[in-house]
Amino acid sequence: MSKVYICDHPLIQHKLTFIRDERTNTKDFRELVDEVATLMAYEITRNIPLEKMEVNTPVGPVQGRVISGRMLGVIPILRAGLGMVDGILKLLPAAKVGHIGLYRDPETLKPVEYYVKLPTDVQERELIVIDPMLATGGSAIAALDLLKRKNCTQIKLMCLIAAPEGIRAVQEAHPDVDIYIAAIDEKLDDHGYIVPGLGDAGDRLFGTK
Ligand code: PRP
Ligand code: URA
């Protein structure tokens, strides 16, 4: 069974509270999501391997450690996942970015795929799939299914807020994919929205609706 990591660093929780606040305007919402994505990238990379590297300081040689040449990929689920990309790339600038376009049908709540563009060597990369919201889990599962069909094997999922239903669904469908989240909320409402959540992440990020 995959692990669920709650990123409960005080800075993340502080910023998440303002992200949730309905009074937060589009500009501030976007900036806060970007900042939280950077902080979560710090958490998600906590265990990436290092290798030795010797450098000279002005005073003498030192055996340092640097990140070993990992090939990383960041895969936002459109639209709302786009809001987390730049924040992650601030810490992982060499990562390639692949896009998976999915929207949730408002009646069935099932994901509908409309766009996919992935790095050509995606199957060789360690991937972080990003989406602010893990509600029913349908969108995340569809994105993970698609990546597995492309032979991707090393995948993590990073979301801001998850419903318990979504976590269970992803764990059942993809027990090898660890999940990183800033908060687990109470439940889903009748329209598949996370309660209390933050509302519609895509609309709040892009000022639509
Ligand atoms: C939202 C969100 C997730 C999905 C979560 O996207 O960003 O992708 O819903 O719901 P699920 O876990 O039940 O699948 P939405 O479909 O609203 O599209 P958008 O990002 O374009 O607004
Ligand atoms: N998508 C969102 O943007 N918000 C939710 O609460 C659920 C799905």
PDB file of C-alpha atoms and ligand atoms in Angstrom:
ATOM      1  CA  MET A   1       0.000   0.000   0.000  1.00  0.00           C
ATOM      2  CA  SER A   2       1.293   3.456  -0.839  1.00  0.00           C
ATOM      3  CA  LYS A   3       2.182   5.963   1.865  1.00  0.00           C
ATOM      4  CA  VAL A   4       0.385   9.230   2.494  1.00  0.00           C
ATOM      5  CA  TYR A   5       2.599  12.087   3.659  1.00  0.00           C
ATOM      6  CA  ILE A   6       0.983  15.120   5.235  1.00  0.00           C
ATOM      7  CA  CYS A   7       3.132  18.184   4.622  1.00  0.00           C
ATOM      8  CA  ASP A   8       2.264  19.975   7.852  1.00  0.00           C
ATOM      9  CA  HIS A   9       5.119  22.459   7.987  1.00  0.00           C
ATOM     10  CA  PRO A  10       3.795  25.633   9.681  1.00  0.00           C
ATOM     11  CA  LEU A  11       4.527  27.771   6.596  1.00  0.00           C
ATOM     12  CA  ILE A  12       2.493  25.416   4.410  1.00  0.00           C
ATOM     13  CA  GLN A  13      -0.434  25.372   6.845  1.00  0.00           C
ATOM     14  CA  HIS A  14      -0.333  29.163   7.219  1.00  0.00           C
ATOM     15  CA  LYS A  15      -0.443  29.750   3.477  1.00  0.00           C
ATOM     16  CA  LEU A  16      -3.048  27.035   2.924  1.00  0.00           C
ATOM     17  CA  THR A  17      -5.412  28.823   5.301  1.00  0.00           C
ATOM     18  CA  PHE A  18      -5.272  31.962   3.147  1.00  0.00           C
ATOM     19  CA  ILE A  19      -5.659  29.845   0.001  1.00  0.00           C
ATOM     20  CA  ARG A  20      -8.877  28.444   1.456  1.00  0.00           C
ATOM     21  CA  ASP A  21     -10.212  31.865   2.520  1.00  0.00           C
ATOM     22  CA  GLU A  22     -12.989  32.908   0.135  1.00  0.00           C
ATOM     23  CA  ARG A  23     -11.851  36.561   0.477  1.00  0.00           C
ATOM     24  CA  THR A  24      -8.467  35.793  -1.147  1.00  0.00           C
ATOM     25  CA  ASN A  25      -8.379  37.334  -4.621  1.00  0.00           C
ATOM     26  CA  THR A  26      -7.114  35.638  -7.779  1.00  0.00           C
ATOM     27  CA  LYS A  27      -3.667  37.265  -7.703  1.00  0.00           C
ATOM     28  CA  ASP A  28      -3.011  36.336  -4.077  1.00  0.00           C
ATOM     29  CA  PHE A  29      -4.498  32.857  -4.557  1.00  0.00           C
ATOM     30  CA  ARG A  30      -2.134  32.195  -7.468  1.00  0.00           C
ATOM     31  CA  GLU A  31       0.896  33.483  -5.548  1.00  0.00           C
ATOM     32  CA  LEU A  32       0.045  31.423  -2.477  1.00  0.00           C
ATOM     33  CA  VAL A  33      -0.454  28.207  -4.487  1.00  0.00           C
ATOM     34  CA  ASP A  34       2.914  28.854  -6.132  1.00  0.00           C
ATOM     35  CA  GLU A  35       4.593  29.330  -2.749  1.00  0.00           C
ATOM     36  CA  VAL A  36       3.024  26.234  -1.219  1.00  0.00           C
ATOM     37  CA  ALA A  37       4.090  24.190  -4.255  1.00  0.00           C
ATOM     38  CA  THR A  38       7.703  25.276  -3.639  1.00  0.00           C
ATOM     39  CA  LEU A  39       7.485  24.333   0.031  1.00  0.00           C
ATOM     40  CA  MET A  40       5.918  20.969  -0.819  1.00  0.00           C
ATOM     41  CA  ALA A  41       8.631  20.322  -3.414  1.00  0.00           C
ATOM     42  CA  TYR A  42      11.108  20.754  -0.572  1.00  0.00           C
ATOM     43  CA  GLU A  43       9.278  18.035   1.380  1.00  0.00           C
ATOM     44  CA  ILE A  44       8.846  15.656  -1.556  1.00  0.00           C
ATOM     45  CA  THR A  45      12.564  15.796  -2.393  1.00  0.00           C
ATOM     46  CA  ARG A  46      13.667  15.117   1.182  1.00  0.00           C
ATOM     47  CA  ASN A  47      14.993  11.635   0.341  1.00  0.00           C
ATOM     48  CA  ILE A  48      16.455  12.082  -3.132  1.00  0.00           C
ATOM     49  CA  PRO A  49      19.925  10.573  -3.339  1.00  0.00           C
ATOM     50  CA  LEU A  50      23.111  12.602  -3.120  1.00  0.00           C
ATOM     51  CA  GLU A  51      26.564  11.893  -4.497  1.00  0.00           C
ATOM     52  CA  LYS A  52      29.939  13.163  -3.382  1.00  0.00           C
ATOM     53  CA  MET A  53      31.555  16.117  -5.093  1.00  0.00           C
ATOM     54  CA  GLU A  54      34.808  17.768  -4.148  1.00  0.00           C
ATOM     55  CA  VAL A  55      35.091  21.541  -4.467  1.00  0.00           C
ATOM     56  CA  ASN A  56      37.638  24.064  -3.299  1.00  0.00           C
ATOM     57  CA  THR A  57      36.578  26.820  -0.967  1.00  0.00           C
ATOM     58  CA  PRO A  58      38.846  29.896  -0.813  1.00  0.00           C
ATOM     59  CA  VAL A  59      40.436  28.154   2.161  1.00  0.00           C
ATOM     60  CA  GLY A  60      40.811  24.575   0.970  1.00  0.00           C
ATOM     61  CA  PRO A  61      39.168  21.463  -0.476  1.00  0.00           C
ATOM     62  CA  VAL A  62      35.928  20.075   0.893  1.00  0.00           C
ATOM     63  CA  GLN A  63      33.995  16.914   0.134  1.00  0.00           C
ATOM     64  CA  GLY A  64      30.492  18.213  -0.616  1.00  0.00           C
ATOM     65  CA  ARG A  65      27.313  16.385  -1.660  1.00  0.00           C
ATOM     66  CA  VAL A  66      25.134  17.192  -4.629  1.00  0.00           C
ATOM     67  CA  ILE A  67      21.959  15.706  -6.042  1.00  0.00           C
ATOM     68  CA  SER A  68      22.893  12.752  -8.210  1.00  0.00           C
ATOM     69  CA  GLY A  69      21.918  13.120 -11.843  1.00  0.00           C
ATOM     70  CA  ARG A  70      18.260  12.185 -11.552  1.00  0.00           C
ATOM     71  CA  MET A  71      15.925  12.715 -14.447  1.00  0.00           C
ATOM     72  CA  LEU A  72      12.772  14.288 -13.119  1.00  0.00           C
ATOM     73  CA  GLY A  73       9.418  15.126 -14.640  1.00  0.00           C
ATOM     74  CA  VAL A  74       6.615  17.308 -13.372  1.00  0.00           C
ATOM     75  CA  ILE A  75       3.173  16.427 -14.722  1.00  0.00           C
ATOM     76  CA  PRO A  76       0.404  18.958 -14.006  1.00  0.00           C
ATOM     77  CA  ILE A  77      -3.185  17.844 -14.494  1.00  0.00           C
ATOM     78  CA  LEU A  78      -4.794  20.748 -16.377  1.00  0.00           C
ATOM     79  CA  ARG A  79      -5.986  23.233 -15.592  1.00  0.00           C
ATOM     80  CA  ALA A  80      -5.499  23.650 -11.902  1.00  0.00           C
ATOM     81  CA  GLY A  81      -2.235  21.696 -11.730  1.00  0.00           C
ATOM     82  CA  LEU A  82      -0.632  24.475 -13.805  1.00  0.00           C
ATOM     83  CA  GLY A  83      -0.750  26.686 -10.734  1.00  0.00           C
ATOM     84  CA  MET A  84       1.817  24.492  -8.988  1.00  0.00           C
ATOM     85  CA  VAL A  85       4.346  24.070 -11.827  1.00  0.00           C
ATOM     86  CA  ASP A  86       6.504  27.184 -11.431  1.00  0.00           C
ATOM     87  CA  GLY A  87       6.712  26.750  -7.675  1.00  0.00           C
ATOM     88  CA  ILE A  88       8.186  23.281  -8.138  1.00  0.00           C
ATOM     89  CA  LEU A  89      10.519  24.304 -10.963  1.00  0.00           C
ATOM     90  CA  LYS A  90      12.060  26.928  -8.675  1.00  0.00           C
ATOM     91  CA  LEU A  91      13.636  24.028  -6.759  1.00  0.00           C
ATOM     92  CA  LEU A  92      13.899  21.531  -9.637  1.00  0.00           C
ATOM     93  CA  PRO A  93      14.754  23.697 -12.661  1.00  0.00           C
ATOM     94  CA  ALA A  94      16.042  20.806 -14.778  1.00  0.00           C
ATOM     95  CA  ALA A  95      12.788  18.851 -14.583  1.00  0.00           C
ATOM     96  CA  LYS A  96      10.850  18.430 -17.810  1.00  0.00           C
ATOM     97  CA  VAL A  97       7.129  19.231 -17.779  1.00  0.00           C
ATOM     98  CA  GLY A  98       4.409  17.059 -19.308  1.00  0.00           C
ATOM     99  CA  HIS A  99       0.768  18.103 -19.464  1.00  0.00           C
ATOM    100  CA  ILE A 100      -2.335  15.970 -19.018  1.00  0.00           C
ATOM    101  CA  GLY A 101      -5.589  17.762 -19.789  1.00  0.00           C
ATOM    102  CA  LEU A 102      -8.585  16.367 -17.930  1.00  0.00           C
ATOM    103  CA  TYR A 103     -11.830  17.934 -16.850  1.00  0.00           C
ATOM    104  CA  ARG A 104     -14.387  16.404 -14.591  1.00  0.00           C
ATOM    105  CA  ASP A 105     -17.806  15.955 -16.170  1.00  0.00           C
ATOM    106  CA  PRO A 106     -20.115  17.846 -13.794  1.00  0.00           C
ATOM    107  CA  GLU A 107     -22.874  15.207 -14.095  1.00  0.00           C
ATOM    108  CA  THR A 108     -20.947  11.945 -13.906  1.00  0.00           C
ATOM    109  CA  LEU A 109     -17.872  13.350 -12.057  1.00  0.00           C
ATOM    110  CA  LYS A 110     -15.806  11.160 -14.400  1.00  0.00           C
ATOM    111  CA  PRO A 111     -12.622  12.649 -15.929  1.00  0.00           C
ATOM    112  CA  VAL A 112     -12.642  13.492 -19.630  1.00  0.00           C
ATOM    113  CA  GLU A 113      -9.250  13.601 -21.370  1.00  0.00           C
ATOM    114  CA  TYR A 114      -8.684  16.462 -23.851  1.00  0.00           C
ATOM    115  CA  TYR A 115      -4.923  16.988 -24.120  1.00  0.00           C
ATOM    116  CA  VAL A 116      -1.735  15.015 -23.480  1.00  0.00           C
ATOM    117  CA  LYS A 117       1.837  16.121 -24.179  1.00  0.00           C
ATOM    118  CA  LEU A 118       4.631  14.319 -22.357  1.00  0.00           C
ATOM    119  CA  PRO A 119       8.439  14.379 -22.559  1.00  0.00           C
ATOM    120  CA  THR A 120       9.575  11.757 -25.094  1.00  0.00           C
ATOM    121  CA  ASP A 121      11.672  10.010 -22.422  1.00  0.00           C
ATOM    122  CA  VAL A 122       8.918  10.170 -19.800  1.00  0.00           C
ATOM    123  CA  GLN A 123       9.252   6.475 -18.898  1.00  0.00           C
ATOM    124  CA  GLU A 124      12.864   7.043 -17.778  1.00  0.00           C
ATOM    125  CA  ARG A 125      11.982   9.888 -15.434  1.00  0.00           C
ATOM    126  CA  GLU A 126      10.922  10.085 -11.809  1.00  0.00           C
ATOM    127  CA  LEU A 127       7.585  11.838 -12.019  1.00  0.00           C
ATOM    128  CA  ILE A 128       5.637  14.145  -9.740  1.00  0.00           C
ATOM    129  CA  VAL A 129       1.984  14.377 -10.805  1.00  0.00           C
ATOM    130  CA  ILE A 130       0.463  17.600  -9.465  1.00  0.00           C
ATOM    131  CA  ASP A 131      -3.092  18.785  -8.948  1.00  0.00           C
ATOM    132  CA  PRO A 132      -4.315  20.991  -6.086  1.00  0.00           C
ATOM    133  CA  MET A 133      -7.451  18.882  -5.502  1.00  0.00           C
ATOM    134  CA  LEU A 134      -7.876  15.142  -4.933  1.00  0.00           C
ATOM    135  CA  ALA A 135     -11.644  14.778  -4.659  1.00  0.00           C
ATOM    136  CA  THR A 136     -13.156  11.493  -5.925  1.00  0.00           C
ATOM    137  CA  GLY A 137      -9.674  10.576  -7.178  1.00  0.00           C
ATOM    138  CA  GLY A 138     -10.984   9.996 -10.705  1.00  0.00           C
ATOM    139  CA  SER A 139      -8.717  12.577 -12.365  1.00  0.00           C
ATOM    140  CA  ALA A 140      -5.571  11.492 -10.536  1.00  0.00           C
ATOM    141  CA  ILE A 141      -6.283   7.823 -11.277  1.00  0.00           C
ATOM    142  CA  ALA A 142      -6.851   8.589 -14.976  1.00  0.00           C
ATOM    143  CA  ALA A 143      -3.555  10.519 -15.138  1.00  0.00           C
ATOM    144  CA  LEU A 144      -1.681   7.723 -13.374  1.00  0.00           C
ATOM    145  CA  ASP A 145      -3.310   5.080 -15.630  1.00  0.00           C
ATOM    146  CA  LEU A 146      -2.160   7.043 -18.669  1.00  0.00           C
ATOM    147  CA  LEU A 147       1.431   7.341 -17.393  1.00  0.00           C
ATOM    148  CA  LYS A 148       1.567   3.631 -16.565  1.00  0.00           C
ATOM    149  CA  ARG A 149       0.363   2.833 -20.093  1.00  0.00           C
ATOM    150  CA  LYS A 150       3.461   4.771 -21.240  1.00  0.00           C
ATOM    151  CA  ASN A 151       5.573   2.472 -19.011  1.00  0.00           C
ATOM    152  CA  CYS A 152       6.281   5.047 -16.309  1.00  0.00           C
ATOM    153  CA  THR A 153       7.122   3.330 -13.044  1.00  0.00           C
ATOM    154  CA  GLN A 154       8.410   5.925 -10.576  1.00  0.00           C
ATOM    155  CA  ILE A 155       5.563   8.273  -9.786  1.00  0.00           C
ATOM    156  CA  LYS A 156       4.542  10.432  -6.816  1.00  0.00           C
ATOM    157  CA  LEU A 157       1.308  12.393  -6.500  1.00  0.00           C
ATOM    158  CA  MET A 158       1.275  15.867  -4.930  1.00  0.00           C
ATOM    159  CA  CYS A 159      -1.963  17.674  -4.045  1.00  0.00           C
ATOM    160  CA  LEU A 160      -2.894  20.514  -1.720  1.00  0.00           C
ATOM    161  CA  ILE A 161      -6.162  19.165  -0.340  1.00  0.00           C
ATOM    162  CA  ALA A 162      -7.581  15.644  -0.461  1.00  0.00           C
ATOM    163  CA  ALA A 163     -10.851  14.023   0.518  1.00  0.00           C
ATOM    164  CA  PRO A 164     -10.546  10.660   2.295  1.00  0.00           C
ATOM    165  CA  GLU A 165     -12.526   9.091  -0.574  1.00  0.00           C
ATOM    166  CA  GLY A 166      -9.944  10.273  -3.125  1.00  0.00           C
ATOM    167  CA  ILE A 167      -7.005   9.007  -1.119  1.00  0.00           C
ATOM    168  CA  ARG A 168      -8.618   5.572  -0.739  1.00  0.00           C
ATOM    169  CA  ALA A 169      -9.422   5.378  -4.444  1.00  0.00           C
ATOM    170  CA  VAL A 170      -5.871   6.277  -5.529  1.00  0.00           C
ATOM    171  CA  GLN A 171      -4.337   3.876  -3.028  1.00  0.00           C
ATOM    172  CA  GLU A 172      -6.538   1.045  -4.322  1.00  0.00           C
ATOM    173  CA  ALA A 173      -5.881   1.764  -7.996  1.00  0.00           C
ATOM    174  CA  HIS A 174      -2.182   2.653  -7.648  1.00  0.00           C
ATOM    175  CA  PRO A 175      -0.712   1.136  -4.482  1.00  0.00           C
ATOM    176  CA  ASP A 176       2.823   1.982  -5.663  1.00  0.00           C
ATOM    177  CA  VAL A 177       2.221   5.755  -5.835  1.00  0.00           C
ATOM    178  CA  ASP A 178       2.967   7.716  -2.661  1.00  0.00           C
ATOM    179  CA  ILE A 179       0.732  10.718  -2.029  1.00  0.00           C
ATOM    180  CA  TYR A 180       1.922  14.070  -0.643  1.00  0.00           C
ATOM    181  CA  ILE A 181      -0.762  16.437   0.603  1.00  0.00           C
ATOM    182  CA  ALA A 182      -1.016  19.545   2.743  1.00  0.00           C
ATOM    183  CA  ALA A 183      -4.386  18.615   4.268  1.00  0.00           C
ATOM    184  CA  ILE A 184      -6.970  15.843   4.403  1.00  0.00           C
ATOM    185  CA  ASP A 185     -10.453  17.331   4.629  1.00  0.00           C
ATOM    186  CA  GLU A 186     -13.703  15.930   5.922  1.00  0.00           C
ATOM    187  CA  LYS A 187     -15.687  14.639   2.938  1.00  0.00           C
ATOM    188  CA  LEU A 188     -17.142  15.277  -0.503  1.00  0.00           C
ATOM    189  CA  ASP A 189     -20.446  17.075  -0.987  1.00  0.00           C
ATOM    190  CA  ASP A 190     -23.200  15.899  -3.361  1.00  0.00           C
ATOM    191  CA  HIS A 191     -21.456  17.635  -6.292  1.00  0.00           C
ATOM    192  CA  GLY A 192     -18.099  16.003  -5.590  1.00  0.00           C
ATOM    193  CA  TYR A 193     -16.582  19.129  -4.018  1.00  0.00           C
ATOM    194  CA  ILE A 194     -14.248  18.782  -1.090  1.00  0.00           C
ATOM    195  CA  VAL A 195     -15.738  20.046   2.182  1.00  0.00           C
ATOM    196  CA  PRO A 196     -14.484  22.482   3.403  1.00  0.00           C
ATOM    197  CA  GLY A 197     -11.799  22.458   0.654  1.00  0.00           C
ATOM    198  CA  LEU A 198     -11.201  25.717  -1.157  1.00  0.00           C
ATOM    199  CA  GLY A 199     -13.924  25.721  -3.827  1.00  0.00           C
ATOM    200  CA  ASP A 200     -13.072  25.263  -7.496  1.00  0.00           C
ATOM    201  CA  ALA A 201      -9.279  25.412  -7.739  1.00  0.00           C
ATOM    202  CA  GLY A 202      -9.156  26.109 -11.495  1.00  0.00           C
ATOM    203  CA  ASP A 203     -11.706  28.922 -11.284  1.00  0.00           C
ATOM    204  CA  ARG A 204      -9.948  30.523  -8.336  1.00  0.00           C
ATOM    205  CA  LEU A 205      -6.527  30.288 -10.019  1.00  0.00           C
ATOM    206  CA  PHE A 206      -7.598  31.711 -13.342  1.00  0.00           C
ATOM    207  CA  GLY A 207     -10.418  34.031 -12.276  1.00  0.00           C
ATOM    208  CA  THR A 208     -13.042  32.217 -14.318  1.00  0.00           C
ATOM    209  CA  LYS A 209     -16.682  31.705 -13.327  1.00  0.00           C
TER     210      LYS A 209
HETATM  211  C1  PRP B   1     -10.521  19.617 -10.595  1.00  0.00           C
HETATM  212  C2  PRP B   1      -9.196  19.419  -9.911  1.00  0.00           C
HETATM  213  C3  PRP B   1      -8.890  17.982 -10.233  1.00  0.00           C
HETATM  214  C4  PRP B   1     -10.255  17.346 -10.206  1.00  0.00           C
HETATM  215  C5  PRP B   1     -10.422  16.657  -8.895  1.00  0.00           C
HETATM  216  O1  PRP B   1     -10.350  19.844 -11.942  1.00  0.00           O
HETATM  217  O2  PRP B   1      -8.209  20.319 -10.325  1.00  0.00           O
HETATM  218  O3  PRP B   1      -8.274  17.793 -11.489  1.00  0.00           O
HETATM  219  O4  PRP B   1     -11.211  18.406 -10.322  1.00  0.00           O
HETATM  220  O5  PRP B   1     -11.599  15.933  -8.864  1.00  0.00           O
HETATM  221  P1  PRP B   1     -11.633  14.339  -8.845  1.00  0.00           P
HETATM  222  O6  PRP B   1     -10.631  13.893  -7.842  1.00  0.00           O
HETATM  223  O7  PRP B   1     -13.044  14.047  -8.418  1.00  0.00           O
HETATM  224  O8  PRP B   1     -11.351  13.861 -10.227  1.00  0.00           O
HETATM  225  P2  PRP B   1     -11.576  20.222 -12.917  1.00  0.00           P
HETATM  226  O9  PRP B   1     -12.148  18.982 -13.494  1.00  0.00           O
HETATM  227  O10 PRP B   1     -12.510  21.125 -12.195  1.00  0.00           O
HETATM  228  O11 PRP B   1     -10.853  20.963 -14.102  1.00  0.00           O
HETATM  229  P3  PRP B   1     -10.033  22.328 -14.126  1.00  0.00           P
HETATM  230  O12 PRP B   1      -8.739  22.084 -13.405  1.00  0.00           O
HETATM  231  O13 PRP B   1      -9.859  22.565 -15.570  1.00  0.00           O
HETATM  232  O14 PRP B   1     -10.851  23.403 -13.454  1.00  0.00           O
HETATM  233  N1  URA B   2     -12.273  20.151  -7.965  1.00  0.00           N
HETATM  234  C1  URA B   2     -12.090  21.339  -7.349  1.00  0.00           C
HETATM  235  O1  URA B   2     -11.549  22.284  -7.938  1.00  0.00           O
HETATM  236  N2  URA B   2     -12.512  21.462  -6.090  1.00  0.00           N
HETATM  237  C2  URA B   2     -13.094  20.457  -5.418  1.00  0.00           C
HETATM  238  O2  URA B   2     -13.461  20.634  -4.242  1.00  0.00           O
HETATM  239  C3  URA B   2     -13.276  19.233  -6.084  1.00  0.00           C
HETATM  240  C4  URA B   2     -12.841  19.097  -7.360  1.00  0.00           C
END
